[in-house]
N, CA, C and O atoms as a GROMACS GRO file, in nm:
protein
  436
    1MET      N    1   0.519  -2.194  -0.906
    1MET     CA    2   0.425  -2.089  -0.939
    1MET      C    3   0.312  -2.093  -0.836
    1MET      O    4   0.258  -2.199  -0.806
    2ASP      N    5   0.280  -1.978  -0.784
    2ASP     CA    6   0.172  -1.967  -0.686
    2ASP      C    7   0.041  -1.943  -0.760
    2ASP      O    8   0.002  -1.829  -0.787
    3THR      N    9  -0.026  -2.053  -0.793
    3THR     CA   10  -0.149  -2.041  -0.871
    3THR      C   11  -0.261  -1.975  -0.792
    3THR      O   12  -0.354  -1.919  -0.850
    4GLN      N   13  -0.254  -1.982  -0.661
    4GLN     CA   14  -0.355  -1.916  -0.579
    4GLN      C   15  -0.353  -1.764  -0.605
    4GLN      O   16  -0.458  -1.700  -0.613
    5ARG      N   17  -0.234  -1.709  -0.618
    5ARG     CA   18  -0.221  -1.565  -0.646
    5ARG      C   19  -0.279  -1.530  -0.784
    5ARG      O   20  -0.343  -1.426  -0.801
    6LEU      N   21  -0.257  -1.618  -0.881
    6LEU     CA   22  -0.315  -1.595  -1.012
    6LEU      C   23  -0.467  -1.596  -1.005
    6LEU      O   24  -0.533  -1.511  -1.065
    7ASP      N   25  -0.522  -1.692  -0.931
    7ASP     CA   26  -0.668  -1.698  -0.914
    7ASP      C   27  -0.721  -1.575  -0.842
    7ASP      O   28  -0.824  -1.520  -0.880
    8GLU      N   29  -0.649  -1.531  -0.740
    8GLU     CA   30  -0.692  -1.411  -0.667
    8GLU      C   31  -0.692  -1.289  -0.759
    8GLU      O   32  -0.785  -1.208  -0.755
    9ALA      N   33  -0.589  -1.276  -0.840
    9ALA     CA   34  -0.582  -1.163  -0.934
    9ALA      C   35  -0.696  -1.170  -1.035
    9ALA      O   36  -0.758  -1.068  -1.064
   10ALA      N   37  -0.722  -1.288  -1.088
   10ALA     CA   38  -0.830  -1.305  -1.185
   10ALA      C   39  -0.964  -1.272  -1.122
   10ALA      O   40  -1.048  -1.206  -1.184
   11ASN      N   41  -0.985  -1.319  -1.000
   11ASN     CA   42  -1.112  -1.291  -0.932
   11ASN      C   43  -1.128  -1.143  -0.900
   11ASN      O   44  -1.238  -1.090  -0.905
   12ALA      N   45  -1.018  -1.077  -0.866
   12ALA     CA   46  -1.022  -0.933  -0.840
   12ALA      C   47  -1.062  -0.857  -0.967
   12ALA      O   48  -1.136  -0.760  -0.961
   13LEU      N   49  -1.011  -0.903  -1.082
   13LEU     CA   50  -1.048  -0.839  -1.208
   13LEU      C   51  -1.195  -0.861  -1.240
   13LEU      O   52  -1.262  -0.771  -1.291
   14VAL      N   53  -1.247  -0.980  -1.210
   14VAL     CA   54  -1.389  -1.007  -1.231
   14VAL      C   55  -1.472  -0.914  -1.144
   14VAL      O   56  -1.573  -0.859  -1.189
   15GLU      N   57  -1.430  -0.896  -1.020
   15GLU     CA   58  -1.501  -0.806  -0.929
   15GLU      C   59  -1.495  -0.662  -0.980
   15GLU      O   60  -1.595  -0.590  -0.977
   16LEU      N   61  -1.378  -0.620  -1.024
   16LEU     CA   62  -1.362  -0.485  -1.078
   16LEU      C   63  -1.451  -0.466  -1.201
   16LEU      O   64  -1.512  -0.361  -1.219
   17ARG      N   65  -1.457  -0.568  -1.285
   17ARG     CA   66  -1.543  -0.561  -1.404
   17ARG      C   67  -1.688  -0.541  -1.362
   17ARG      O   68  -1.760  -0.463  -1.423
   18GLY      N   69  -1.729  -0.612  -1.259
   18GLY     CA   70  -1.866  -0.596  -1.209
   18GLY      C   71  -1.891  -0.455  -1.158
   18GLY      O   72  -2.000  -0.401  -1.174
   19ASP      N   73  -1.788  -0.395  -1.097
   19ASP     CA   74  -1.801  -0.258  -1.047
   19ASP      C   75  -1.817  -0.157  -1.159
   19ASP      O   76  -1.875  -0.050  -1.139
   20THR      N   77  -1.767  -0.189  -1.278
   20THR     CA   78  -1.777  -0.097  -1.391
   20THR      C   79  -1.909  -0.113  -1.467
   20THR      O   80  -1.936  -0.037  -1.560
   21GLU      N   81  -1.990  -0.209  -1.428
   21GLU     CA   82  -2.113  -0.241  -1.501
   21GLU      C   83  -2.202  -0.118  -1.522
   21GLU      O   84  -2.254  -0.098  -1.632
   22ASN      N   85  -2.220  -0.036  -1.421
   22ASN     CA   86  -2.309   0.079  -1.432
   22ASN      C   87  -2.239   0.211  -1.409
   22ASN      O   88  -2.303   0.312  -1.380
   23VAL      N   89  -2.106   0.212  -1.423
   23VAL     CA   90  -2.029   0.331  -1.392
   23VAL      C   91  -2.065   0.450  -1.482
   23VAL      O   92  -2.052   0.565  -1.440
   24ASP      N   93  -2.109   0.423  -1.601
   24ASP     CA   94  -2.138   0.534  -1.692
   24ASP      C   95  -2.281   0.587  -1.680
   24ASP      O   96  -2.316   0.684  -1.746
   25ASN      N   97  -2.364   0.525  -1.597
   25ASN     CA   98  -2.502   0.571  -1.584
   25ASN      C   99  -2.510   0.714  -1.533
   25ASN      O  100  -2.588   0.794  -1.584
   26GLY      N  101  -2.430   0.746  -1.431
   26GLY     CA  102  -2.430   0.882  -1.378
   26GLY      C  103  -2.386   0.982  -1.482
   26GLY      O  104  -2.443   1.090  -1.494
   27ALA      N  105  -2.282   0.946  -1.558
   27ALA     CA  106  -2.234   1.036  -1.664
   27ALA      C  107  -2.341   1.054  -1.771
   27ALA      O  108  -2.359   1.164  -1.823
   28ASP      N  109  -2.412   0.946  -1.805
   28ASP     CA  110  -2.522   0.956  -1.903
   28ASP      C  111  -2.625   1.058  -1.857
   28ASP      O  112  -2.661   1.149  -1.932
   29ASP      N  113  -2.670   1.042  -1.735
   29ASP     CA  114  -2.774   1.131  -1.681
   29ASP      C  115  -2.725   1.275  -1.675
   29ASP      O  116  -2.797   1.367  -1.714
   30ASP      N  117  -2.603   1.295  -1.626
   30ASP     CA  118  -2.549   1.430  -1.612
   30ASP      C  119  -2.530   1.497  -1.748
   30ASP      O  120  -2.561   1.615  -1.764
   31CYS      N  121  -2.478   1.424  -1.846
   31CYS     CA  122  -2.456   1.481  -1.978
   31CYS      C  123  -2.588   1.518  -2.046
   31CYS      O  124  -2.600   1.624  -2.106
   32LEU      N  125  -2.685   1.429  -2.036
   32LEU     CA  126  -2.815   1.459  -2.097
   32LEU      C  127  -2.882   1.576  -2.027
   32LEU      O  128  -2.944   1.660  -2.093
   33SER      N  129  -2.870   1.583  -1.896
   33SER     CA  130  -2.928   1.694  -1.822
   33SER      C  131  -2.861   1.825  -1.860
   33SER      O  132  -2.929   1.926  -1.881
   34ALA      N  133  -2.728   1.825  -1.870
   34ALA     CA  134  -2.655   1.946  -1.909
   34ALA      C  135  -2.690   1.987  -2.051
   34ALA      O  136  -2.707   2.105  -2.080
   35SER      N  137  -2.701   1.889  -2.140
   35SER     CA  138  -2.736   1.917  -2.278
   35SER      C  139  -2.875   1.981  -2.287
   35SER      O  140  -2.895   2.079  -2.359
   36ARG      N  141  -2.969   1.925  -2.214
   36ARG     CA  142  -3.104   1.982  -2.211
   36ARG      C  143  -3.102   2.123  -2.153
   36ARG      O  144  -3.170   2.213  -2.202
   37GLY      N  145  -3.022   2.141  -2.048
   37GLY     CA  146  -3.012   2.272  -1.987
   37GLY      C  147  -2.956   2.376  -2.082
   37GLY      O  148  -3.004   2.489  -2.086
   38LEU      N  149  -2.854   2.338  -2.158
   38LEU     CA  150  -2.796   2.432  -2.254
   38LEU      C  151  -2.895   2.466  -2.366
   38LEU      O  152  -2.896   2.579  -2.415
   39ASN      N  153  -2.977   2.371  -2.404
   39ASN     CA  154  -3.070   2.392  -2.514
   39ASN      C  155  -3.208   2.439  -2.468
   39ASN      O  156  -3.297   2.458  -2.550
   40LYS      N  157  -3.225   2.456  -2.339
   40LYS     CA  158  -3.357   2.489  -2.283
   40LYS      C  159  -3.417   2.614  -2.346
   40LYS      O  160  -3.537   2.619  -2.374
   41HIS      N  161  -3.334   2.713  -2.368
   41HIS     CA  162  -3.385   2.840  -2.420
   41HIS      C  163  -3.340   2.864  -2.564
   41HIS      O  164  -3.329   2.978  -2.608
   42SER      N  165  -3.315   2.755  -2.636
   42SER     CA  166  -3.274   2.769  -2.775
   42SER      C  167  -3.360   2.678  -2.860
   42SER      O  168  -3.449   2.609  -2.809
   43ALA      N  169  -3.334   2.678  -2.989
   43ALA     CA  170  -3.415   2.600  -3.082
   43ALA      C  171  -3.388   2.451  -3.073
   43ALA      O  172  -3.470   2.371  -3.118
   44GLY      N  173  -3.274   2.411  -3.017
   44GLY     CA  174  -3.239   2.269  -3.014
   44GLY      C  175  -3.186   2.223  -3.148
   44GLY      O  176  -3.206   2.290  -3.249
   45GLY      N  177  -3.119   2.114  -3.150
   45GLY     CA  178  -3.065   2.060  -3.273
   45GLY      C  179  -2.927   2.113  -3.303
   45GLY      O  180  -2.846   2.131  -3.212
   46MET      N  181  -2.900   2.140  -3.429
   46MET     CA  182  -2.768   2.185  -3.472
   46MET      C  183  -2.743   2.329  -3.429
   46MET      O  184  -2.836   2.407  -3.409
   47ALA      N  185  -2.615   2.362  -3.415
   47ALA     CA  186  -2.577   2.498  -3.375
   47ALA      C  187  -2.631   2.601  -3.472
   47ALA      O  188  -2.669   2.711  -3.433
   48GLU      N  189  -2.635   2.565  -3.602
   48GLU     CA  190  -2.686   2.658  -3.703
   48GLU      C  191  -2.834   2.691  -3.678
   48GLU      O  192  -2.881   2.798  -3.719
   49ALA      N  193  -2.905   2.602  -3.613
   49ALA     CA  194  -3.047   2.624  -3.586
   49ALA      C  195  -3.068   2.704  -3.458
   49ALA      O  196  -3.182   2.733  -3.422
   50GLY      N  197  -2.962   2.738  -3.390
   50GLY     CA  198  -2.974   2.820  -3.271
   50GLY      C  199  -2.949   2.747  -3.141
   50GLY      O  200  -2.965   2.806  -3.034
   51SER      N  201  -2.910   2.622  -3.146
   51SER     CA  202  -2.880   2.550  -3.021
   51SER      C  203  -2.732   2.568  -2.987
   51SER      O  204  -2.654   2.618  -3.068
   52TRP      N  205  -2.696   2.529  -2.869
   52TRP     CA  206  -2.558   2.541  -2.824
   52TRP      C  207  -2.477   2.425  -2.882
   52TRP      O  208  -2.515   2.309  -2.866
   53ALA      N  209  -2.367   2.454  -2.946
   53ALA     CA  210  -2.279   2.350  -3.001
   53ALA      C  211  -2.225   2.263  -2.888
   53ALA      O  212  -2.200   2.144  -2.906
   54THR      N  213  -2.206   2.324  -2.770
   54THR     CA  214  -2.153   2.250  -2.656
   54THR      C  215  -2.246   2.136  -2.616
   54THR      O  216  -2.200   2.032  -2.571
   55ALA      N  217  -2.376   2.156  -2.633
   55ALA     CA  218  -2.472   2.053  -2.595
   55ALA      C  219  -2.449   1.926  -2.677
   55ALA      O  220  -2.448   1.816  -2.622
   56GLY      N  221  -2.431   1.942  -2.806
   56GLY     CA  222  -2.405   1.827  -2.892
   56GLY      C  223  -2.272   1.761  -2.858
   56GLY      O  224  -2.259   1.639  -2.864
   57SER      N  225  -2.174   1.843  -2.823
   57SER     CA  226  -2.043   1.789  -2.785
   57SER      C  227  -2.051   1.709  -2.657
   57SER      O  228  -1.982   1.608  -2.642
   58LEU      N  229  -2.135   1.752  -2.565
   58LEU     CA  230  -2.154   1.676  -2.441
   58LEU      C  231  -2.211   1.538  -2.471
   58LEU      O  232  -2.167   1.438  -2.413
   59VAL      N  233  -2.306   1.533  -2.559
   59VAL     CA  234  -2.366   1.404  -2.596
   59VAL      C  235  -2.263   1.316  -2.666
   59VAL      O  236  -2.256   1.196  -2.640
   60THR      N  237  -2.183   1.376  -2.754
   60THR     CA  238  -2.077   1.300  -2.822
   60THR      C  239  -1.977   1.244  -2.722
   60THR      O  240  -1.938   1.128  -2.733
   61MET      N  241  -1.936   1.325  -2.626
   61MET     CA  242  -1.842   1.279  -2.524
   61MET      C  243  -1.903   1.169  -2.438
   61MET      O  244  -1.834   1.076  -2.397
   62ASP      N  245  -2.033   1.180  -2.410
   62ASP     CA  246  -2.100   1.076  -2.332
   62ASP      C  247  -2.098   0.943  -2.406
   62ASP      O  248  -2.077   0.838  -2.345
   63VAL      N  249  -2.121   0.946  -2.536
   63VAL     CA  250  -2.116   0.824  -2.618
   63VAL      C  251  -1.975   0.766  -2.617
   63VAL      O  252  -1.958   0.645  -2.604
   64ARG      N  253  -1.875   0.852  -2.630
   64ARG     CA  254  -1.735   0.805  -2.627
   64ARG      C  255  -1.702   0.744  -2.490
   64ARG      O  256  -1.636   0.641  -2.482
   65TRP      N  257  -1.747   0.809  -2.385
   65TRP     CA  258  -1.723   0.757  -2.250
   65TRP      C  259  -1.784   0.617  -2.237
   65TRP      O  260  -1.719   0.526  -2.187
   66GLY      N  261  -1.908   0.602  -2.281
   66GLY     CA  262  -1.974   0.471  -2.275
   66GLY      C  263  -1.897   0.366  -2.352
   66GLY      O  264  -1.885   0.251  -2.308
   67SER      N  265  -1.845   0.405  -2.466
   67SER     CA  266  -1.765   0.313  -2.547
   67SER      C  267  -1.638   0.272  -2.474
   67SER      O  268  -1.599   0.155  -2.479
   68GLN      N  269  -1.574   0.365  -2.407
   68GLN     CA  270  -1.452   0.334  -2.333
   68GLN      C  271  -1.481   0.244  -2.214
   68GLN      O  272  -1.400   0.158  -2.179
   69VAL      N  273  -1.595   0.263  -2.151
   69VAL     CA  274  -1.634   0.176  -2.039
   69VAL      C  275  -1.652   0.033  -2.090
   69VAL      O  276  -1.608  -0.062  -2.025
   70ILE      N  277  -1.715   0.018  -2.204
   70ILE     CA  278  -1.734  -0.115  -2.264
   70ILE      C  279  -1.597  -0.176  -2.296
   70ILE      O  280  -1.575  -0.294  -2.270
   71ASN      N  281  -1.507  -0.097  -2.353
   71ASN     CA  282  -1.372  -0.147  -2.384
   71ASN      C  283  -1.300  -0.191  -2.258
   71ASN      O  284  -1.233  -0.295  -2.257
   72LEU      N  285  -1.313  -0.114  -2.150
   72LEU     CA  286  -1.249  -0.150  -2.024
   72LEU      C  287  -1.305  -0.281  -1.970
   72LEU      O  288  -1.230  -0.368  -1.927
   73ARG      N  289  -1.436  -0.295  -1.971
   73ARG     CA  290  -1.497  -0.420  -1.923
   73ARG      C  291  -1.449  -0.540  -2.004
   73ARG      O  292  -1.417  -0.644  -1.948
   74ASN      N  293  -1.444  -0.524  -2.135
   74ASN     CA  294  -1.396  -0.633  -2.221
   74ASN      C  295  -1.251  -0.667  -2.193
   74ASN      O  296  -1.214  -0.784  -2.189
   75LEU      N  297  -1.168  -0.566  -2.173
   75LEU     CA  298  -1.027  -0.589  -2.142
   75LEU      C  299  -1.010  -0.660  -2.008
   75LEU      O  300  -0.930  -0.753  -1.997
   76LEU      N  301  -1.084  -0.616  -1.907
   76LEU     CA  302  -1.077  -0.682  -1.776
   76LEU      C  303  -1.120  -0.828  -1.786
   76LEU      O  304  -1.058  -0.915  -1.725
   77GLN      N  305  -1.224  -0.855  -1.864
   77GLN     CA  306  -1.270  -0.993  -1.880
   77GLN      C  307  -1.165  -1.077  -1.952
   77GLN      O  308  -1.138  -1.190  -1.913
   78GLU      N  309  -1.106  -1.020  -2.056
   78GLU     CA  310  -1.004  -1.092  -2.133
   78GLU      C  311  -0.883  -1.128  -2.046
   78GLU      O  312  -0.834  -1.240  -2.049
   79ILE      N  313  -0.836  -1.031  -1.968
   79ILE     CA  314  -0.721  -1.056  -1.881
   79ILE      C  315  -0.756  -1.160  -1.775
   79ILE      O  316  -0.676  -1.249  -1.746
   80SER      N  317  -0.874  -1.149  -1.717
   80SER     CA  318  -0.918  -1.245  -1.616
   80SER      C  319  -0.925  -1.386  -1.675
   80SER      O  320  -0.879  -1.482  -1.613
   81ASP      N  321  -0.981  -1.398  -1.794
   81ASP     CA  322  -0.989  -1.529  -1.860
   81ASP      C  323  -0.850  -1.588  -1.883
   81ASP      O  324  -0.828  -1.707  -1.862
   82LYS      N  325  -0.757  -1.504  -1.926
   82LYS     CA  326  -0.620  -1.552  -1.951
   82LYS      C  327  -0.551  -1.594  -1.822
   82LYS      O  328  -0.476  -1.692  -1.821
   83LEU      N  329  -0.576  -1.522  -1.713
   83LEU     CA  330  -0.517  -1.562  -1.585
   83LEU      C  331  -0.573  -1.696  -1.539
   83LEU      O  332  -0.499  -1.781  -1.490
   84HIS      N  333  -0.703  -1.715  -1.555
   84HIS     CA  334  -0.763  -1.845  -1.518
   84HIS      C  335  -0.707  -1.957  -1.605
   84HIS      O  336  -0.679  -2.066  -1.555
   85THR      N  337  -0.690  -1.932  -1.734
   85THR     CA  338  -0.633  -2.032  -1.824
   85THR      C  339  -0.490  -2.064  -1.784
   85THR      O  340  -0.451  -2.181  -1.782
   86THR      N  341  -0.412  -1.962  -1.752
   86THR     CA  342  -0.274  -1.983  -1.710
   86THR      C  343  -0.268  -2.065  -1.582
   86THR      O  344  -0.185  -2.155  -1.569
   87THR      N  345  -0.356  -2.035  -1.488
   87THR     CA  346  -0.363  -2.112  -1.364
   87THR      C  347  -0.390  -2.259  -1.394
   87THR      O  348  -0.326  -2.347  -1.338
   88GLY      N  349  -0.484  -2.284  -1.483
   88GLY     CA  350  -0.515  -2.421  -1.521
   88GLY      C  351  -0.397  -2.492  -1.583
   88GLY      O  352  -0.372  -2.609  -1.553
   89HIS      N  353  -0.325  -2.423  -1.670
   89HIS     CA  354  -0.207  -2.483  -1.734
   89HIS      C  355  -0.099  -2.516  -1.631
   89HIS      O  356  -0.041  -2.625  -1.634
   90TYR      N  357  -0.071  -2.423  -1.540
   90TYR     CA  358   0.030  -2.448  -1.437
   90TYR      C  359  -0.010  -2.564  -1.347
   90TYR      O  360   0.071  -2.650  -1.314
   91THR      N  361  -0.136  -2.565  -1.307
   91THR     CA  362  -0.185  -2.672  -1.219
   91THR      C  363  -0.174  -2.808  -1.287
   91THR      O  364  -0.126  -2.904  -1.227
   92ARG      N  365  -0.218  -2.815  -1.411
   92ARG     CA  366  -0.213  -2.941  -1.486
   92ARG      C  367  -0.068  -2.987  -1.505
   92ARG      O  368  -0.038  -3.106  -1.488
   93THR      N  369   0.020  -2.895  -1.539
   93THR     CA  370   0.161  -2.930  -1.559
   93THR      C  371   0.223  -2.978  -1.429
   93THR      O  372   0.300  -3.075  -1.428
   94GLU      N  373   0.191  -2.911  -1.319
   94GLU     CA  374   0.245  -2.951  -1.190
   94GLU      C  375   0.195  -3.091  -1.151
   94GLU      O  376   0.273  -3.173  -1.101
   95GLN      N  377   0.069  -3.119  -1.175
   95GLN     CA  378   0.015  -3.252  -1.143
   95GLN      C  379   0.080  -3.359  -1.229
   95GLN      O  380   0.110  -3.468  -1.181
   96GLU      N  381   0.100  -3.329  -1.357
   96GLU     CA  382   0.165  -3.425  -1.446
   96GLU      C  383   0.308  -3.452  -1.402
   96GLU      O  384   0.354  -3.566  -1.406
   97GLU      N  385   0.378  -3.347  -1.361
   97GLU     CA  386   0.517  -3.364  -1.316
   97GLU      C  387   0.522  -3.444  -1.187
   97GLU      O  388   0.611  -3.528  -1.172
   98GLN      N  389   0.431  -3.420  -1.095
   98GLN     CA  390   0.428  -3.498  -0.971
   98GLN      C  391   0.401  -3.645  -1.000
   98GLN      O  392   0.462  -3.733  -0.940
   99ALA      N  393   0.309  -3.672  -1.092
   99ALA     CA  394   0.279  -3.810  -1.128
   99ALA      C  395   0.402  -3.876  -1.192
   99ALA      O  396   0.432  -3.992  -1.164
  100ARG      N  397   0.471  -3.803  -1.276
  100ARG     CA  398   0.591  -3.855  -1.340
  100ARG      C  399   0.699  -3.885  -1.235
  100ARG      O  400   0.764  -3.989  -1.241
  101GLN      N  401   0.717  -3.794  -1.140
  101GLN     CA  402   0.817  -3.814  -1.035
  101GLN      C  403   0.784  -3.937  -0.951
  101GLN      O  404   0.873  -4.013  -0.913
  102HIS      N  405   0.656  -3.956  -0.922
  102HIS     CA  406   0.615  -4.073  -0.842
  102HIS      C  407   0.634  -4.204  -0.917
  102HIS      O  408   0.654  -4.309  -0.856
  103SER      N  409   0.629  -4.197  -1.048
  103SER     CA  410   0.639  -4.320  -1.129
  103SER      C  411   0.785  -4.364  -1.149
  103SER      O  412   0.812  -4.476  -1.191
  104ILE      N  413   0.877  -4.275  -1.117
  104ILE     CA  414   1.019  -4.309  -1.135
  104ILE      C  415   1.062  -4.397  -1.018
  104ILE      O  416   1.045  -4.362  -0.901
  105SER      N  417   1.119  -4.512  -1.052
  105SER     CA  418   1.167  -4.600  -0.945
  105SER      C  419   1.315  -4.574  -0.923
  105SER      O  420   1.391  -4.552  -1.018
  106THR      N  421   1.353  -4.576  -0.801
  106THR     CA  422   1.493  -4.551  -0.768
  106THR      C  423   1.550  -4.676  -0.699
  106THR      O  424   1.475  -4.756  -0.645
  107PRO      N  425   1.679  -4.690  -0.701
  107PRO     CA  426   1.740  -4.806  -0.635
  107PRO      C  427   1.734  -4.793  -0.482
  107PRO      O  428   1.768  -4.887  -0.411
  108PHE      N  429   1.690  -4.676  -0.432
  108PHE     CA  430   1.688  -4.655  -0.288
  108PHE      C  431   1.552  -4.684  -0.225
  108PHE      O  432   1.534  -4.664  -0.105
  109GLY      N  433   1.459  -4.730  -0.303
  109GLY     CA  434   1.334  -4.769  -0.244
  109GLY      C  435   1.222  -4.698  -0.298
  109GLY      O  436   1.108  -4.722  -0.257
   0.00000   0.00000   0.00000
């Protein structure tokens, strides 16, 4: 098993997770700006009060997007942790097997 490749994959996931840290900030700003723009010339609040229903939907979608970003970060972290754990198990097993092989005496020296 090439544990170096496992480590590289795990580290790449950690880096990707870091890249997602603020990915939803632009969407937050854009959604809030659009929502304000839609409600600029209306009463604001619920559609029944004269505001645009789309404005509220934009905010709802922004919240869902943020939730999905959090889920993605958690998933990337979980997979990375499991890859690091797997690397550790393979390395430990390989070291134990090498020690066992060295401890075996043969009639050939």
